[in-house]
PDB file of C-alpha atoms in Angstrom:
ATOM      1  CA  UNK A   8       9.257 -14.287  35.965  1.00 44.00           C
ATOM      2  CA  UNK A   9      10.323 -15.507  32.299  1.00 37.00           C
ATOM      3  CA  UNK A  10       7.711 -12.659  30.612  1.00 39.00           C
ATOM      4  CA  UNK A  11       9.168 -10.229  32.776  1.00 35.00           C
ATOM      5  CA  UNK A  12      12.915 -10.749  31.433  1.00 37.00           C
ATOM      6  CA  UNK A  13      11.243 -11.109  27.791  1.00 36.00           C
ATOM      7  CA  UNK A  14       9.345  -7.750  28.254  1.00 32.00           C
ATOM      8  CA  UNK A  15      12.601  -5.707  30.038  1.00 33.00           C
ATOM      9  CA  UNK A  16      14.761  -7.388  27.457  1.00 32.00           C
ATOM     10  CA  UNK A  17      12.317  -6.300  24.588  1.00 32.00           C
ATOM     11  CA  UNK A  18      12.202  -2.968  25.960  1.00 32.00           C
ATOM     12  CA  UNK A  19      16.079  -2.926  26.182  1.00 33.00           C
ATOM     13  CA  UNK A  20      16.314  -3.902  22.891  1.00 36.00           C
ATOM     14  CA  UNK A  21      13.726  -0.973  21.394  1.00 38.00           C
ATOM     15  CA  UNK A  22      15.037   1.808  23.379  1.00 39.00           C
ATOM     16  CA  UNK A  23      18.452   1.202  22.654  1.00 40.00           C
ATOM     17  CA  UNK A  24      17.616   0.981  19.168  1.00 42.00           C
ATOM     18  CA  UNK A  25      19.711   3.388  17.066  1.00 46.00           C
ATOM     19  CA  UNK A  26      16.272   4.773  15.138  1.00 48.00           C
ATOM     20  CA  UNK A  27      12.911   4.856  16.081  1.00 51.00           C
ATOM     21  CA  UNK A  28      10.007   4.476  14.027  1.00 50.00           C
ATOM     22  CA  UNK A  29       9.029   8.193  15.519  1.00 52.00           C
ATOM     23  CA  UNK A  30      12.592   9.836  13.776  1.00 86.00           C
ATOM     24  CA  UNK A  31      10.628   8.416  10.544  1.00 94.00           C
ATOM     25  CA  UNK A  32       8.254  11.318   9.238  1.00 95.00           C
ATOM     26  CA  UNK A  33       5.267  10.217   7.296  1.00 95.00           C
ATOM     27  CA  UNK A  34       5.402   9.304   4.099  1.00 95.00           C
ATOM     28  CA  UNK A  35       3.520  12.224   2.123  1.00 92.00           C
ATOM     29  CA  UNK A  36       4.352  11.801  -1.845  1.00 93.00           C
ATOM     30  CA  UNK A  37       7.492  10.292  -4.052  1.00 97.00           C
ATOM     31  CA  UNK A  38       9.433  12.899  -2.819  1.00 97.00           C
ATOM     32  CA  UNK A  39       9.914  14.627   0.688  1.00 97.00           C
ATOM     33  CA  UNK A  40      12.291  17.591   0.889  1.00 97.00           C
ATOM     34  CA  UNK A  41      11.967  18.317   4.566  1.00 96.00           C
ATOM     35  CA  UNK A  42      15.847  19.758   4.535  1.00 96.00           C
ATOM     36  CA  UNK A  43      14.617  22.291   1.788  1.00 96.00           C
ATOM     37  CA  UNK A  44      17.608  21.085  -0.943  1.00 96.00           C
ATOM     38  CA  UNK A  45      15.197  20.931  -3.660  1.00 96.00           C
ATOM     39  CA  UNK A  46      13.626  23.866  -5.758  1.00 89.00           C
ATOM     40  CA  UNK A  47      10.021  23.909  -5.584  1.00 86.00           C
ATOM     41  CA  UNK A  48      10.068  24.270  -9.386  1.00 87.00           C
ATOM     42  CA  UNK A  49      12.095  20.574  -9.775  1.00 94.00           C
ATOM     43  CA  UNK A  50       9.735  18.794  -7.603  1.00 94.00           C
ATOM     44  CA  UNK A  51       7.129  18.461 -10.237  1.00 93.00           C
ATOM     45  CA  UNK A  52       9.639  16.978 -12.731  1.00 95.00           C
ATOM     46  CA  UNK A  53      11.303  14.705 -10.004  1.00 97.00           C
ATOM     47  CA  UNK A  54       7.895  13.458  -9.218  1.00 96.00           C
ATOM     48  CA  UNK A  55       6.760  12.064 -12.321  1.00 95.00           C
ATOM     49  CA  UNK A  56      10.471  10.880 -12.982  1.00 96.00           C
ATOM     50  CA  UNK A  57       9.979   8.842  -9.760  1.00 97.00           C
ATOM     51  CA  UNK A  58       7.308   6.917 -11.491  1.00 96.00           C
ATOM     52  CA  UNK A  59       7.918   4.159 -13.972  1.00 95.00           C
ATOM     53  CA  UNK A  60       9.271   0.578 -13.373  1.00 95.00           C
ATOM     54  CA  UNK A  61      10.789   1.205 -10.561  1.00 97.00           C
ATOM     55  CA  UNK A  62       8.990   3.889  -7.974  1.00 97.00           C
ATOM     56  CA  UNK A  63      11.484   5.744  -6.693  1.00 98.00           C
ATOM     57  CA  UNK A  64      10.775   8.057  -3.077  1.00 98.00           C
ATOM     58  CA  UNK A  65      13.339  10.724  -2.277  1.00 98.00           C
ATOM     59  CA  UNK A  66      13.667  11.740   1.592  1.00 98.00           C
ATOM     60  CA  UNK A  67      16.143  14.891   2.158  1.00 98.00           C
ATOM     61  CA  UNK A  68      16.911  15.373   5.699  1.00 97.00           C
ATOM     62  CA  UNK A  69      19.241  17.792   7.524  1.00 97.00           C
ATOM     63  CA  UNK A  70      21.354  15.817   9.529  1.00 96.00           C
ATOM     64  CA  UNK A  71      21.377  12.136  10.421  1.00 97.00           C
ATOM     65  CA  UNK A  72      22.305  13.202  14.120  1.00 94.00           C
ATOM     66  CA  UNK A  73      24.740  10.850  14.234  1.00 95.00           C
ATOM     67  CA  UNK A  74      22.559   8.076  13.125  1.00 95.00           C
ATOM     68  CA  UNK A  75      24.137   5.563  10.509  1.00 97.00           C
ATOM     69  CA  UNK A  76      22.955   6.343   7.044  1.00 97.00           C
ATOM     70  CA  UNK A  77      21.921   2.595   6.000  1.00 96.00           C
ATOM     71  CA  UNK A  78      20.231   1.994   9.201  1.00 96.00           C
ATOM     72  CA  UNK A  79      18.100   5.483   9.020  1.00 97.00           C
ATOM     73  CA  UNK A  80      17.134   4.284   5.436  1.00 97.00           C
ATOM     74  CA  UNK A  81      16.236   0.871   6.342  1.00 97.00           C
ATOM     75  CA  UNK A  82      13.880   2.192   9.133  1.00 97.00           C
ATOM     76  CA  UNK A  83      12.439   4.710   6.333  1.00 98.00           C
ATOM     77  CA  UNK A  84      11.527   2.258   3.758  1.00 98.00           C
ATOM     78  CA  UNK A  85      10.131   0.006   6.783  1.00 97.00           C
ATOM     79  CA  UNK A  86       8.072   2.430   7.917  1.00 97.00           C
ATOM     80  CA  UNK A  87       6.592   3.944   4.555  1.00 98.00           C
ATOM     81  CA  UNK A  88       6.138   0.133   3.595  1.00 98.00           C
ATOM     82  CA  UNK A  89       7.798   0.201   0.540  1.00 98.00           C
ATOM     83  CA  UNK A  90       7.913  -2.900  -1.524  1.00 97.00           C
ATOM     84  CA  UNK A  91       9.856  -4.730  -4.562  1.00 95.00           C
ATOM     85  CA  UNK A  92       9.463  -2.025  -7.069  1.00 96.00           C
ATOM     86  CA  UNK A  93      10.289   0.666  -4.900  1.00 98.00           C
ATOM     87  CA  UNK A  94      13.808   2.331  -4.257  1.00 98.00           C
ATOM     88  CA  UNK A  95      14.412   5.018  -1.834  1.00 98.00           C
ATOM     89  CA  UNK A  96      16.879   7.865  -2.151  1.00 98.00           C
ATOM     90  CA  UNK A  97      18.017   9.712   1.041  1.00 98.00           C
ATOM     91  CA  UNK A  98      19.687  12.763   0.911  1.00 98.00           C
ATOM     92  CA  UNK A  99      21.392  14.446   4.475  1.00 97.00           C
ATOM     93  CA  UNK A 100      22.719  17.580   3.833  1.00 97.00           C
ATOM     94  CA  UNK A 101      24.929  18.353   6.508  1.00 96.00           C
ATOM     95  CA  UNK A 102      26.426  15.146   6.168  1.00 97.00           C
ATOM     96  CA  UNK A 103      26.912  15.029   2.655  1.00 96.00           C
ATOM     97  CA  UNK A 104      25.407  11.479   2.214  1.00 97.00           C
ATOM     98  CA  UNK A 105      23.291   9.690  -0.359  1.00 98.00           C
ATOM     99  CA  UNK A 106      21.898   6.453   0.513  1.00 98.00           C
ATOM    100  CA  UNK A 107      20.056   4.254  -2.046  1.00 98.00           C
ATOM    101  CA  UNK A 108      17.876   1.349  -0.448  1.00 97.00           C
ATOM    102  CA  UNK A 109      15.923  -1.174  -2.285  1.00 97.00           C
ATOM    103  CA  UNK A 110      15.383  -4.809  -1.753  1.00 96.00           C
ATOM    104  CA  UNK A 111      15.311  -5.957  -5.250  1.00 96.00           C
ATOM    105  CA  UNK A 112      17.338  -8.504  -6.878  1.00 95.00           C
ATOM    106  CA  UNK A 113      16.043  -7.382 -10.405  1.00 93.00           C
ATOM    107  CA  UNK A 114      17.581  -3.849  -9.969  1.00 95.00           C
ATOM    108  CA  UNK A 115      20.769  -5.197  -8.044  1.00 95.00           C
ATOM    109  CA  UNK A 116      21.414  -7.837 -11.053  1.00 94.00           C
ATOM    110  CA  UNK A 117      21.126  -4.737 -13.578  1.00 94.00           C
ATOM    111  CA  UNK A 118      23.648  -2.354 -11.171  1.00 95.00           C
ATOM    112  CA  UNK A 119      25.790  -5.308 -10.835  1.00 95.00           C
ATOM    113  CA  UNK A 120      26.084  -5.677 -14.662  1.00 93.00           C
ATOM    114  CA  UNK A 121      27.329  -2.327 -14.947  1.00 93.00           C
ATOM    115  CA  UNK A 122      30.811  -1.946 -16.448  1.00 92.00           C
ATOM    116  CA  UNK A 123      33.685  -1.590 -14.586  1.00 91.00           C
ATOM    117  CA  UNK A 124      35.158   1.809 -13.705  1.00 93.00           C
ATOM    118  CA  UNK A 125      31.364   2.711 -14.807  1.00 93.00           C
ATOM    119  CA  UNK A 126      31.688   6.586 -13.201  1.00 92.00           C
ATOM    120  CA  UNK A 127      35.096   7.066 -14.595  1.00 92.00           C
ATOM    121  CA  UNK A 128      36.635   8.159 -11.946  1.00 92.00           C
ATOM    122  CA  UNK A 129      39.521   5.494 -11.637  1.00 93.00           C
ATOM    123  CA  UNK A 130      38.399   3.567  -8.268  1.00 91.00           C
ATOM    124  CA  UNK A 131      37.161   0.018  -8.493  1.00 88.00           C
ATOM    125  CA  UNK A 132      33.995   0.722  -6.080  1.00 93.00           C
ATOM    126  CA  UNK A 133      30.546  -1.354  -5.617  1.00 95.00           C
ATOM    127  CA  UNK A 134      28.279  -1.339  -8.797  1.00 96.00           C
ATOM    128  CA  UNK A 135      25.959   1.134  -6.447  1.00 96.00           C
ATOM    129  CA  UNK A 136      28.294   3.110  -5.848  1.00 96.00           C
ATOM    130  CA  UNK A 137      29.813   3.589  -9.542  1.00 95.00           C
ATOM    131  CA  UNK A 138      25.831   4.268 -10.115  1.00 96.00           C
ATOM    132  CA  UNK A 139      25.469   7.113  -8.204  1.00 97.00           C
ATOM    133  CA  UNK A 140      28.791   8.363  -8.819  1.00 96.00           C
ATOM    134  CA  UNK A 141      27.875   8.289 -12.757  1.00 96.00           C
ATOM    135  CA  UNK A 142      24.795   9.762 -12.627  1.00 96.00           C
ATOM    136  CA  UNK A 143      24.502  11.584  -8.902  1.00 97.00           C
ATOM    137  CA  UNK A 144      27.941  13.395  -7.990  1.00 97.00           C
ATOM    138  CA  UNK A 145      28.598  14.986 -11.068  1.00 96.00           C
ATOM    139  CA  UNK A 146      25.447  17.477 -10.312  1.00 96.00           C
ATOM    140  CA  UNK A 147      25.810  17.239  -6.358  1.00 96.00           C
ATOM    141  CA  UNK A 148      28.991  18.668  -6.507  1.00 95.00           C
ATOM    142  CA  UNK A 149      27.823  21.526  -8.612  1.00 95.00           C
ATOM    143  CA  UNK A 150      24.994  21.685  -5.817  1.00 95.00           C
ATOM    144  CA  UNK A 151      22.393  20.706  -8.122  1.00 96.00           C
ATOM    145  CA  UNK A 152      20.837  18.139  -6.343  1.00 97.00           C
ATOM    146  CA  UNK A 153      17.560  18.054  -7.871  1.00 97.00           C
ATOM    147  CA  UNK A 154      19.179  17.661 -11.320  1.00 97.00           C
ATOM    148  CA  UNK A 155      21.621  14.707  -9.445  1.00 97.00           C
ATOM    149  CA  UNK A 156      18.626  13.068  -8.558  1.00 98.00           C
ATOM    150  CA  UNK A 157      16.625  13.353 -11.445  1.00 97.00           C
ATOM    151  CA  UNK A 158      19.512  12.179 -13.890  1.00 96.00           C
ATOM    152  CA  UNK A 159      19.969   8.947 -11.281  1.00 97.00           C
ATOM    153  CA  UNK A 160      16.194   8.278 -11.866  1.00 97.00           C
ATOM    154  CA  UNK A 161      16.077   8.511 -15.515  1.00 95.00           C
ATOM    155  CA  UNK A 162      18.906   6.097 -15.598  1.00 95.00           C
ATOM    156  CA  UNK A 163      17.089   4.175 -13.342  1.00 95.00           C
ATOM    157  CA  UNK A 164      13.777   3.735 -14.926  1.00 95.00           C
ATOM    158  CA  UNK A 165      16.377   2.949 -18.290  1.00 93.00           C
ATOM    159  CA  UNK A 166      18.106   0.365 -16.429  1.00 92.00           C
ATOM    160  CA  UNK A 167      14.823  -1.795 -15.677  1.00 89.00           C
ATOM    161  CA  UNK A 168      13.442  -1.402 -19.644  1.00 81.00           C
ATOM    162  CA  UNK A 169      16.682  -1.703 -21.684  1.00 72.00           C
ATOM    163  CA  UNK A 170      19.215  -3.877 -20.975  1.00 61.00           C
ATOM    164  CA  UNK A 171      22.016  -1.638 -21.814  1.00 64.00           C
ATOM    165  CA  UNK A 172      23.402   0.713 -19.256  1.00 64.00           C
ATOM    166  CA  UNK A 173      22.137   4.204 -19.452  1.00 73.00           C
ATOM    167  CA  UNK A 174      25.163   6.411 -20.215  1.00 77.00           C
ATOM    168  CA  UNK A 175      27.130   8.274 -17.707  1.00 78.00           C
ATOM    169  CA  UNK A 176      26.954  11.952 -17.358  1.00 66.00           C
ATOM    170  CA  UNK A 177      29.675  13.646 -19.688  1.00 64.00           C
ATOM    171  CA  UNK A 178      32.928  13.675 -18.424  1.00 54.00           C
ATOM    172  CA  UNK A 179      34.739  12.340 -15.566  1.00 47.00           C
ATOM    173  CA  UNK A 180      33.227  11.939 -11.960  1.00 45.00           C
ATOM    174  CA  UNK A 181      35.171  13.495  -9.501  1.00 43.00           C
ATOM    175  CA  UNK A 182      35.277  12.828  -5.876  1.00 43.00           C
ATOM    176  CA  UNK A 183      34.882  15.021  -2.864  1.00 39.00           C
TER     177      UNK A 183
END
């Protein structure tokens, strides 16, 4: 009787889990533009700019269905099995979201030593936040996101060999 509650309550518990390993596609190179936002010509240059200390593996995707963006990216960089070193960048274009997932302390203690008001755009937001907003927005809102993401790379790969900041893209972030 007790395995049968553990294996209903198990089964409960995955099928009323938010994402499945199956909404995960398979990892196939640093970056995976299945929502087509990239150029074919910047996915050469983005791949070798997602190699260096840090790997970094870009997912686009056209909608998160509804799905919470951390939770989607969590079950991504479960599922591709990425490690210390490695930071993933998902991109959902109908929802307008950028989510940045990595699980080192390294990289966090670097963000977190970012100055203040590092994006310039007058909020006092998490270090993360003011990272992509330096480096990210200032392209995505031009709807450049290949340069967006190669820009937050390079700073990036800068931020793990130097221990000053990599500067922030010229001129003042704005928000959406």
């Amino acid at each position: 009787m007790n395995k049968l509650i553990s294996l209903t309550l198990t089964l409960v518990f995955l099928l009323g889990s938010p994402v499945s390993a199956a909404d995960v596609p398979p990892k196939s190179g640093a970056v995976q533009d299945t929502a087509g936002m990239l150029s074919g010509r910047s996915l050469s240059a983005l791949e070798r700019a997602a190699e260096g200390p840090y790997s970094f593996h870009v997912l686009t995707v056209e909608s998160l269905q509804g799905r919470p963006a951390d939770a989607y990216a969590t079950s991504v960089y479960r599922a591709w099995n990425l490690q210390r070193e490695d930071v993933l960048v998902l991109l959902s274009e109908s929802d307008r979201r950028i989510e940045v997932q990595f699980e080192n302390p390294g990289l966090q203690r670097r963000l977190d030593a970012l100055p203040a008001d590092y994006d310039r755009d007058g909020l006092r937001e998490s270090s993360i936040d003011e990272w992509v907003g330096a480096h990210f927005l200032p392209h995505a809102q031009q709807g450049d996101f290949a340069a967006g993401l190669l820009e937050l790379m390079q700073s990036g790969q800068q931020l793990a060999s130097s221990r000053r900041p990599p500067a922030p893209h010229p001129g003042p972030a704005r928000r959406r």
